[in-house]
GROMACS .gro file of C-alpha atoms in nm:
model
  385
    1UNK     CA    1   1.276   1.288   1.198
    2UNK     CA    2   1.614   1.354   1.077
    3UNK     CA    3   1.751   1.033   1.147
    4UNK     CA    4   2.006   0.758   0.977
    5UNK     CA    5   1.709   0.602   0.886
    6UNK     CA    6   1.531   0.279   0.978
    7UNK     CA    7   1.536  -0.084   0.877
    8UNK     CA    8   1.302  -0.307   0.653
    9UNK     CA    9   1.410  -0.619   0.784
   10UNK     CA   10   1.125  -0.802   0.750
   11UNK     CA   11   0.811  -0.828   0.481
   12UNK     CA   12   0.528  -1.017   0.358
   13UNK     CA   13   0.206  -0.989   0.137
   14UNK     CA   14  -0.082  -1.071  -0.036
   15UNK     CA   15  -0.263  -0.971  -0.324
   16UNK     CA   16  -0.430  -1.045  -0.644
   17UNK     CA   17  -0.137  -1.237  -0.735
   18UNK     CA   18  -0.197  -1.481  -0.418
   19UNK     CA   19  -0.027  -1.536  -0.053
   20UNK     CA   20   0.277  -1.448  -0.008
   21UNK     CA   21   0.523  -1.212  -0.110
   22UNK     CA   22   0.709  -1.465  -0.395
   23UNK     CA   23   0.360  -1.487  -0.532
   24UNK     CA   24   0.351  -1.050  -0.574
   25UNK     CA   25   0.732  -1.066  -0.679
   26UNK     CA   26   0.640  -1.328  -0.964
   27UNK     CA   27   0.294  -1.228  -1.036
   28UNK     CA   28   0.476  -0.847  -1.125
   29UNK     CA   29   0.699  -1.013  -1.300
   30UNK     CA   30   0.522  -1.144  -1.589
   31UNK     CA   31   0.395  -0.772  -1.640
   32UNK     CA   32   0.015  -0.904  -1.647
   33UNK     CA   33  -0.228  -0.785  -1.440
   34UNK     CA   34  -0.374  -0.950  -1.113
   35UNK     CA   35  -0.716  -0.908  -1.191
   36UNK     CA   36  -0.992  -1.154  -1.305
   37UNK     CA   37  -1.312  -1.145  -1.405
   38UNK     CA   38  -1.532  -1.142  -1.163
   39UNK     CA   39  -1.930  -1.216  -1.174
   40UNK     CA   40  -2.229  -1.157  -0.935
   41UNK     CA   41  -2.539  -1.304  -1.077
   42UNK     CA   42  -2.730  -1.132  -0.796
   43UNK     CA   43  -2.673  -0.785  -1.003
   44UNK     CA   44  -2.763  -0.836  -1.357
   45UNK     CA   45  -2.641  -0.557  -1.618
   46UNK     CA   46  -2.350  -0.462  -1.366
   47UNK     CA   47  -2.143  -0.763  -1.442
   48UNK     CA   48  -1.868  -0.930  -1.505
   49UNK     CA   49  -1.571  -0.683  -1.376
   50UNK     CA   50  -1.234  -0.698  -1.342
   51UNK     CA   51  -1.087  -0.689  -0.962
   52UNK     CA   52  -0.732  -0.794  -0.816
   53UNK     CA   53  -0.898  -0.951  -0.516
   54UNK     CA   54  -0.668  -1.147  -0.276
   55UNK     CA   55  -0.785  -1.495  -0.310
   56UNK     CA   56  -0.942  -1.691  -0.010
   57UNK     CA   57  -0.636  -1.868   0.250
   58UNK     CA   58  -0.488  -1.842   0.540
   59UNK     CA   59  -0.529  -1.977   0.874
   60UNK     CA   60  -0.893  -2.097   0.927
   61UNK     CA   61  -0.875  -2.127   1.302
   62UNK     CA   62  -0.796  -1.702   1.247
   63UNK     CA   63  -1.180  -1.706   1.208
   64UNK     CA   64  -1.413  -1.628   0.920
   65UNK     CA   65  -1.320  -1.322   0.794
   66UNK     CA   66  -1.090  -1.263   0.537
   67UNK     CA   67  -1.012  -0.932   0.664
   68UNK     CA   68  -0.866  -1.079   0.988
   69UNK     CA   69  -0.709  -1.359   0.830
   70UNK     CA   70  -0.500  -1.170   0.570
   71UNK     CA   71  -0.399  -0.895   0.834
   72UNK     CA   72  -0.254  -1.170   1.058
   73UNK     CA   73  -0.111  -1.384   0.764
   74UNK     CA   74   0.103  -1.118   0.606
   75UNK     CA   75   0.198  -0.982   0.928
   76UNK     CA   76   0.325  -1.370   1.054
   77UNK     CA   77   0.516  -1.385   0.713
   78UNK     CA   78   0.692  -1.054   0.806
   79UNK     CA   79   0.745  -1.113   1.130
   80UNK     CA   80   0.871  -1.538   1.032
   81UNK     CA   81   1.119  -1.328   0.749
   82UNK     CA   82   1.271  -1.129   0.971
   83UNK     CA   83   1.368  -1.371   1.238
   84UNK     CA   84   1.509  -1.589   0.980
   85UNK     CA   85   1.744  -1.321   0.861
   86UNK     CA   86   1.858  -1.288   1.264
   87UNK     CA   87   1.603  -1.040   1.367
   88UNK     CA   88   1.516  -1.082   1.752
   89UNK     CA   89   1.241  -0.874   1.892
   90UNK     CA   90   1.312  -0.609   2.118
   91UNK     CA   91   1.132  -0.538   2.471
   92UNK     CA   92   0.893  -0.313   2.329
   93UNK     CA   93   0.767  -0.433   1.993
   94UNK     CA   94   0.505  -0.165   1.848
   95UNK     CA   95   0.204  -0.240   1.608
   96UNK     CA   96   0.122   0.059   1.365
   97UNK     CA   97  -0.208  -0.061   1.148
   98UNK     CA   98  -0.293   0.094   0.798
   99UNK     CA   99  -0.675   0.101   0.755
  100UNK     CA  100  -0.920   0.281   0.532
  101UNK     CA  101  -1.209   0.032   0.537
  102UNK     CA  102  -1.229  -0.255   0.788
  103UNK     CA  103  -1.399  -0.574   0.786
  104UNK     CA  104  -1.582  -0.458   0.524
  105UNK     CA  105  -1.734  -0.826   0.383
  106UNK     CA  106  -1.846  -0.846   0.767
  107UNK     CA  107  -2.033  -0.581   0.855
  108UNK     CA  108  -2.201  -0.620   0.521
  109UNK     CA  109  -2.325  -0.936   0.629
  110UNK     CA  110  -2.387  -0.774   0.984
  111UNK     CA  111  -2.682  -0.565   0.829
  112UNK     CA  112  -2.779  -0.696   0.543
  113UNK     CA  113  -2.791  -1.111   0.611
  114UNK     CA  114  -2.751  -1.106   1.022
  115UNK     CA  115  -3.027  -0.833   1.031
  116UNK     CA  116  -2.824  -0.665   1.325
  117UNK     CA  117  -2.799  -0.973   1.567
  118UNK     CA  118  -2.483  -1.151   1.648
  119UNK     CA  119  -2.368  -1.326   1.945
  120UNK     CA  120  -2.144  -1.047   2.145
  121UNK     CA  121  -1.858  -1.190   2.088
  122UNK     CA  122  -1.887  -1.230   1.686
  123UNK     CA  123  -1.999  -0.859   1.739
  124UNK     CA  124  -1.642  -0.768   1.884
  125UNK     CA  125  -1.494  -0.939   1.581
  126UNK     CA  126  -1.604  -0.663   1.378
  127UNK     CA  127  -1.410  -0.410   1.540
  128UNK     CA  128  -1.078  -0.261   1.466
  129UNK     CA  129  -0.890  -0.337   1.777
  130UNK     CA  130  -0.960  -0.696   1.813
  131UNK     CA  131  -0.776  -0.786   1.479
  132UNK     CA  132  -0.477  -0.611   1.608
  133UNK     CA  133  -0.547  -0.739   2.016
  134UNK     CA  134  -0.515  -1.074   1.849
  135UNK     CA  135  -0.188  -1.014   1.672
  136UNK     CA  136  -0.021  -0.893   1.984
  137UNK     CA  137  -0.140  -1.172   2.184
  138UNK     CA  138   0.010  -1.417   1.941
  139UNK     CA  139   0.310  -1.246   1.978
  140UNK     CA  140   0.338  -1.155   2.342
  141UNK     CA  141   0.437  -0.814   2.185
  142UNK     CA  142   0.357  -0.522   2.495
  143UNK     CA  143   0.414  -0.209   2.299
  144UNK     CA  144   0.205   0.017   2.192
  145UNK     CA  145  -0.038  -0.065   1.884
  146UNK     CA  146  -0.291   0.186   1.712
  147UNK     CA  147  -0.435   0.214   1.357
  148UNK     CA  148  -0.362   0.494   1.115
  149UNK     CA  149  -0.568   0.612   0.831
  150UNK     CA  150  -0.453   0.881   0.572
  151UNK     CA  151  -0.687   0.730   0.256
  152UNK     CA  152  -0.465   0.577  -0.009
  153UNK     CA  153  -0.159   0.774   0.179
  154UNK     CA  154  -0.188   0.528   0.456
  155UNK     CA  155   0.091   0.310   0.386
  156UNK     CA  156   0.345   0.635   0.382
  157UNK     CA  157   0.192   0.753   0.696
  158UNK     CA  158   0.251   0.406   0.898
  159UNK     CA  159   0.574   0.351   0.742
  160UNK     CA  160   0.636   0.776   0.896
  161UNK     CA  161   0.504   0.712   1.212
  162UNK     CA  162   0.655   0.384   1.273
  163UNK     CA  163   0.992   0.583   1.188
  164UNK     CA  164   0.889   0.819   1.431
  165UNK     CA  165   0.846   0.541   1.690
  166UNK     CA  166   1.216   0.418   1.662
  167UNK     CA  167   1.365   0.759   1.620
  168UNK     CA  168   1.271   0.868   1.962
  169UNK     CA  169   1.330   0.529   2.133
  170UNK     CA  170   0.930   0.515   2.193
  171UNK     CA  171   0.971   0.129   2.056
  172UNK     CA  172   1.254  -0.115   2.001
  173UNK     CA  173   1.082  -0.231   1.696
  174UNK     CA  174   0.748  -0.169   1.466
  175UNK     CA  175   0.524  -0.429   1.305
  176UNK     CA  176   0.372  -0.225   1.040
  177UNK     CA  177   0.067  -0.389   0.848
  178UNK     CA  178  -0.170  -0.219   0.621
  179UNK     CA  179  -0.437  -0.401   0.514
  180UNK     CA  180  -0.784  -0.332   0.240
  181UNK     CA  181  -0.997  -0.605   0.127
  182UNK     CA  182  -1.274  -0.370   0.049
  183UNK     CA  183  -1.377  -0.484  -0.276
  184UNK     CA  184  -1.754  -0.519  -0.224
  185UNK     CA  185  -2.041  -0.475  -0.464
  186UNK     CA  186  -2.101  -0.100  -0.357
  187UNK     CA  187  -1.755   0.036  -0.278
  188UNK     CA  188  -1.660  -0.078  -0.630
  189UNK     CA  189  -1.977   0.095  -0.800
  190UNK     CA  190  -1.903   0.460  -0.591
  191UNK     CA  191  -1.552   0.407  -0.727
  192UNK     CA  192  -1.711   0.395  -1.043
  193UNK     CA  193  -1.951   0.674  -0.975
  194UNK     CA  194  -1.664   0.914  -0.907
  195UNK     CA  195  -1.472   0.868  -1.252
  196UNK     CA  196  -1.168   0.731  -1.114
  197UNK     CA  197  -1.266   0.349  -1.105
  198UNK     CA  198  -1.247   0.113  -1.440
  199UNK     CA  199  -1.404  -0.226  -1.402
  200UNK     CA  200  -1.554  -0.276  -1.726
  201UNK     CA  201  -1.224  -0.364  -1.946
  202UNK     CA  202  -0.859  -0.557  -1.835
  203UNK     CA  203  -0.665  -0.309  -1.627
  204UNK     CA  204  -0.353  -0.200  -1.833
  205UNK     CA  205  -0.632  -0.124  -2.095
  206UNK     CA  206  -0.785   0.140  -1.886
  207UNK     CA  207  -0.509   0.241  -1.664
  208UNK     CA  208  -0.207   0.378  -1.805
  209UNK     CA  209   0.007   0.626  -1.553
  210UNK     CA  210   0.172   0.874  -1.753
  211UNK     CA  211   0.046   0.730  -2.082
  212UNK     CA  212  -0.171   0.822  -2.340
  213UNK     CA  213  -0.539   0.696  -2.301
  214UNK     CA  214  -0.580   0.645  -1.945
  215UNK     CA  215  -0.934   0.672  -1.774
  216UNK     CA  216  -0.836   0.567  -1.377
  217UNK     CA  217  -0.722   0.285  -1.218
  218UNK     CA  218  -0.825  -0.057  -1.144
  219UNK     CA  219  -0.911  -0.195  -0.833
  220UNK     CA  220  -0.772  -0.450  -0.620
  221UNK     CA  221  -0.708  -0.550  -0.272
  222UNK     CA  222  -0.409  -0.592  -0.068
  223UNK     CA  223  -0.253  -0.713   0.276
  224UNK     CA  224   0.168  -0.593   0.327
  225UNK     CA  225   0.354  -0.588   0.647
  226UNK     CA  226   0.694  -0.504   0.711
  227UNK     CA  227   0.924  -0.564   1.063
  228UNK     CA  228   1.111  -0.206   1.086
  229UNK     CA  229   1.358  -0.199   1.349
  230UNK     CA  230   1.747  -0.021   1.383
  231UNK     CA  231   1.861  -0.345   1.498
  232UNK     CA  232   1.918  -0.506   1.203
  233UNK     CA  233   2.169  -0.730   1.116
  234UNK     CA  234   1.998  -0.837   0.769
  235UNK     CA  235   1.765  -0.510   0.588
  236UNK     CA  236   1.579  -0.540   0.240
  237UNK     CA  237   1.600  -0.157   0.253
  238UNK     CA  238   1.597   0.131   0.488
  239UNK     CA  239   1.371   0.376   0.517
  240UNK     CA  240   1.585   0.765   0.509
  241UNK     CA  241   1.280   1.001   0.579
  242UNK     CA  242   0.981   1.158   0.402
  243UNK     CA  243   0.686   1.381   0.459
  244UNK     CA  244   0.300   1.416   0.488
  245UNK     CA  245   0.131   1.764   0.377
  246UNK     CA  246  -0.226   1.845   0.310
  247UNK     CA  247  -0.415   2.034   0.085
  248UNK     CA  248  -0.715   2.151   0.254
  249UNK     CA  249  -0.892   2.226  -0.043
  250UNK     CA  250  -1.118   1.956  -0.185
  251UNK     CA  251  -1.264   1.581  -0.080
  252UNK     CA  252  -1.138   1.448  -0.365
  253UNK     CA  253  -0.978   1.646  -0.598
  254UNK     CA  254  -0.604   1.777  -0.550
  255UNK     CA  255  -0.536   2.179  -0.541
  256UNK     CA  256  -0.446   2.268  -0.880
  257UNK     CA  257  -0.149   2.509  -0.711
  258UNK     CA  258   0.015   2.179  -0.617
  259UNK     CA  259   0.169   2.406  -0.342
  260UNK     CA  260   0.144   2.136  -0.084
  261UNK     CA  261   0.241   1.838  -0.328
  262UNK     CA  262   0.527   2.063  -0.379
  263UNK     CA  263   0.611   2.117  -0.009
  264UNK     CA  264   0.572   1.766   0.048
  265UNK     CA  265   0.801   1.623  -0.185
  266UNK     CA  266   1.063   1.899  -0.080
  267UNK     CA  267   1.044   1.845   0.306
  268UNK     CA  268   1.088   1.453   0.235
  269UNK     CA  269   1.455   1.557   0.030
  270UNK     CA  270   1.497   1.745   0.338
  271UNK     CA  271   1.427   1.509   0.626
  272UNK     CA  272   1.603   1.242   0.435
  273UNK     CA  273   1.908   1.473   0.421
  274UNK     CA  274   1.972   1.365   0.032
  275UNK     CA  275   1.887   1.579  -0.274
  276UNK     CA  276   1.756   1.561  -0.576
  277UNK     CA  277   2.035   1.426  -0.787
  278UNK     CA  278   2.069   1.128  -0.532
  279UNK     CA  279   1.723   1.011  -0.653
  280UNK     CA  280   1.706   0.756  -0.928
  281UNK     CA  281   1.350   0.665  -0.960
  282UNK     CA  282   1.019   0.799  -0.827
  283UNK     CA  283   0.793   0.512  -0.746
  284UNK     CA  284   0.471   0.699  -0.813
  285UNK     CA  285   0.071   0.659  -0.710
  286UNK     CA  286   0.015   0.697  -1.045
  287UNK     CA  287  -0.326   0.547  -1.041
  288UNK     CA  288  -0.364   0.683  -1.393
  289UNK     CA  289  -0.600   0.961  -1.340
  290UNK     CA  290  -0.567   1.277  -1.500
  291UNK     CA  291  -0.531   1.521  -1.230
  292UNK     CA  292  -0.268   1.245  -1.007
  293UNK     CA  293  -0.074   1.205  -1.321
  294UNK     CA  294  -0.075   1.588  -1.367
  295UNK     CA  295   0.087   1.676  -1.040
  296UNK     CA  296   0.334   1.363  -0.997
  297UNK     CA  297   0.452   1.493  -1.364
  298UNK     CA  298   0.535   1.843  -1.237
  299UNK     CA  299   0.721   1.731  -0.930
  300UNK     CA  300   0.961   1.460  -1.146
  301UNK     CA  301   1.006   1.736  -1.386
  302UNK     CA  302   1.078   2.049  -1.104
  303UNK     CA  303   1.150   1.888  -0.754
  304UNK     CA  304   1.311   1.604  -0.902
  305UNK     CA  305   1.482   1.787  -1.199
  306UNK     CA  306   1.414   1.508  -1.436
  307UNK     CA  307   1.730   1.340  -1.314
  308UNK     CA  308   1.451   1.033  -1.205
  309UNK     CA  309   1.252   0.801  -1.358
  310UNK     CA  310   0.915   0.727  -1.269
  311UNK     CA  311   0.661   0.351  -1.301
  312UNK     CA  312   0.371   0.289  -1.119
  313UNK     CA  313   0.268  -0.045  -1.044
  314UNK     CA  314  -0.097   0.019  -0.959
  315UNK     CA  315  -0.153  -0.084  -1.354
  316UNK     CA  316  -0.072  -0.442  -1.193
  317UNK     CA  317  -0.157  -0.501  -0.838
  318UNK     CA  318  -0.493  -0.250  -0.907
  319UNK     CA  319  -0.547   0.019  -0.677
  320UNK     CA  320  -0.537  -0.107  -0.293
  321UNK     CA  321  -0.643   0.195  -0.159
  322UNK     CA  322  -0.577   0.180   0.225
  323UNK     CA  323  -0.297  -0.097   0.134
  324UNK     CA  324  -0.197   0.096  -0.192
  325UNK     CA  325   0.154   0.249  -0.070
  326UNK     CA  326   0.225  -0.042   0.171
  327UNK     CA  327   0.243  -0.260  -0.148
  328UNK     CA  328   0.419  -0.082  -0.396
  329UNK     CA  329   0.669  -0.025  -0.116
  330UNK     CA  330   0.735  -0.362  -0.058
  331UNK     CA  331   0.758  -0.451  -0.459
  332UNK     CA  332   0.994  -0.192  -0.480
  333UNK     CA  333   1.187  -0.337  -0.178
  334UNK     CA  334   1.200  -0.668  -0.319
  335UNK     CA  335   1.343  -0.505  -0.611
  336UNK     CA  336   1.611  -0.385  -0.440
  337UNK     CA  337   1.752  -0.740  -0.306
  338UNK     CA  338   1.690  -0.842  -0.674
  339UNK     CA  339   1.854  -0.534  -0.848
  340UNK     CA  340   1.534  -0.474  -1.010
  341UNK     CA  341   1.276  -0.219  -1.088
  342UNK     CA  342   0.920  -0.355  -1.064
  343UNK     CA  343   0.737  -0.110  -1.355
  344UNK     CA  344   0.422  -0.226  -1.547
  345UNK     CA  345   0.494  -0.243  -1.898
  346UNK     CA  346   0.374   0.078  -2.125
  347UNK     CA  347   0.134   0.014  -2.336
  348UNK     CA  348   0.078   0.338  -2.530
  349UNK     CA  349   0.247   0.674  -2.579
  350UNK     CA  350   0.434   0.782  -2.281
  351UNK     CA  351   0.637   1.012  -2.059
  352UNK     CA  352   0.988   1.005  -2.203
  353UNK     CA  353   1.112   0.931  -1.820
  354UNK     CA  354   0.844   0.653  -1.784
  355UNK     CA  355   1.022   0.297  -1.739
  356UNK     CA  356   0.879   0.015  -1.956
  357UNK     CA  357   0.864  -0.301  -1.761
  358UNK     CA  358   1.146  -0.464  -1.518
  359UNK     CA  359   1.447  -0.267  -1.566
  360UNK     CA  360   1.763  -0.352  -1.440
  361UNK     CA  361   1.786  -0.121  -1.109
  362UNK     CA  362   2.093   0.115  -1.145
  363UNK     CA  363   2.235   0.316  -0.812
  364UNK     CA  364   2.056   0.582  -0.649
  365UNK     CA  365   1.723   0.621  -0.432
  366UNK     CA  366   1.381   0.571  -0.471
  367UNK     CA  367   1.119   0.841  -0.350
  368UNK     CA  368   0.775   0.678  -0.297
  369UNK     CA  369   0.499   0.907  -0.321
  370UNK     CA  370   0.127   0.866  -0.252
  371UNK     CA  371  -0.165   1.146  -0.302
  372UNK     CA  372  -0.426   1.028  -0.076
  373UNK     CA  373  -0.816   1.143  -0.141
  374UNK     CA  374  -0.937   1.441   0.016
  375UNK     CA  375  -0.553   1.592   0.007
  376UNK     CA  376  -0.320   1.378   0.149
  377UNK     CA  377   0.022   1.413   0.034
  378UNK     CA  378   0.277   1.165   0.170
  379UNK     CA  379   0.617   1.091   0.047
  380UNK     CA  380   0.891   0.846   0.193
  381UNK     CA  381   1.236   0.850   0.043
  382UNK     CA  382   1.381   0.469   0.049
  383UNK     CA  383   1.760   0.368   0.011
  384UNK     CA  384   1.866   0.033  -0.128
  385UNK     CA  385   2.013  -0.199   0.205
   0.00000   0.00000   0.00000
């Protein structure tokens, strides 16, 4: 890429916290989780759990799913941002969609209460395009528009290839949305299954990045969209470079070697033409596993040189898989405008470089990092506007 960089000029979200990206900044800002209790008296013996599910709202003439009506609600409050800080859409206005697991409430009610039958064009609702189709239409926006999917990397890898996009003059502009509202019955109990997924107890109780005591993450559900353009005349942020590697070596697990961690977090120095000593703080997965805390803790202490520090705020929104690095993009983003740093509060025995709570931002970059399942490694370096 290799560029000057691109523009955040535009954001919005929802979460646990509720519509709207005020709602995320001042739902991290109490340092208290998102998540509720949640019960489903059809499953006795697996219930109550705690999930950061984004809240029923939006637009009801967007249709019934809440899939399609939190894609199109963050992206409008992105899109309504950045025009009122001057942005004006350029002739070719691109659509880059994160995804991991679409429409997930609906095609669980496809097979299991529909039986299979729907009228054809409920069917079509169910498909990936026609959530994005409908966004562009809105819009009048003729570039080109695709989804991306790189796990819990996915946020990194649209934010990358929308970069991409403006770099080579493919697009005048991106609309990047990432969106996962996947929080059903089942995906939750696989979650659970694996060893990486705590339900059972209030999420900074069970997830604890780079802190004593931590058994996985929580999980919660997300919807973040960002206008990108190099035409700004008003930018949250702006987007240097970064770099996607994989590991080839497990479906879930990362390779112990953390050789292509390692390569990743180097190329992104690189292709952001900055080093190490520019960085300030490492906004981390950390979804409080072992093996994720493991290798983020070897690159802040090699790559990195300890000269950064490192928070997570997955112990607050939950995990958002698909949505995961979309999010904690765009808190630390808003964090920048605010001369903040969004980090959960500790809560146990730490990482002497872990930050405790909001911390008055001081100068420098922040490196966002995301270790998808199945081995992919993302990182995108971000400069304060």
């Amino acid at each position: 890429m290799n560029s000057l960089g691109i523009d955040i000029t535009g954001i919005g979200a929802l979460s646990g916290y509720g519509w709207g990206a005020a709602a995320l900044w001042d739902g991290l800002s109490t340092g208290k989780a998102a998540a509720t209790l949640h019960h489903d008296h059809t499953r006795p013996g697996q219930n109550p759990v705690w999930l950061a599910k984004v809240p029923d709202g939006g637009d009801q003439s967007d249709g019934a799913s809440r899939f399609g009506r939190a894609l199109r609600g963050a992206a409008r409050e992105a899109i309504d941002d950045a025009m009122a800080r001057g942005w004006q859409p350029g002739r070719r206005v691109g659509l880059i969609h994160a995804v991991v697991l679409g429409e997930v409430d609906e095609w669980r009610n496809f097979y299991l209460h529909d039986g299979g039958q729907r009228r054809v064009r409920d069917y079509l609702t169910l498909m990936p395009s026609t959530p994005v189709s409908l966004l562009m239409q809105e819009y009048g926006f003729h570039g080109p528009a695709m989804n991306v999917s790189a796990m819990c990397a996915s946020g990194n890898a649209g934010l990358l290839t929308a970069k991409m996009w403006l770099d080579t003059g493919f697009v005048d502009d991106v609309v990047f949305v990432a969106t996962d509202l996947s929080l059903t019955p089942e995906n939750i109990d696989h979650f659970v299954a694996l060893g990486v997924g705590v339900v059972d107890v209030e999420p900074q109780e069970g997830c604890r990045p780079f802190q004593e005591g931590s058994r996985g993450f929580g999980m919660g559900e997300a919807a973040t969209a960002f206008v990108l353009s190099t035409r700004s005349s008003a930018s949250y942020a702006r987007v240097l470079g970064g770099s996607m590697t994989h590991d080839a070596f497990h479906a879930t697990s990362i390779d112990p070697a953390l050789t292509q961690v390692r390569a990743c977090f180097e190329q992104a120095l690189v292709d952001a033409d900055v080093t190490a000593r520019q960085v300030r703080y490492l906004n981390a997965h950390g979804p409080g596993t072992a093996q994720c805390d493991a290798a983020e803790t070897a690159m802040l202490e090699t790559v990195l040189r300890s000269l950064a520090q490192v928070y997570s705020v997955k112990p607050l929104t939950g995990h958002c898989q698909g949505a995961a690095s979309a999010i904690e993009t765009v808190s630390a983003v808003m964090g920048f405008e605010r001369g903040l740093v969004p980090a959960a509060p500790q809560v146990s025995d730490a990482h002497p470089l872990l930050l405790d709570g909001f911390t008055t931002a001081e100068a420098g970059l922040t490196v966002k990092s995301s270790l998808g399942m199945g081995g992919h490694n993302s990182v995108v370096v971000l400069a304060p506007a």
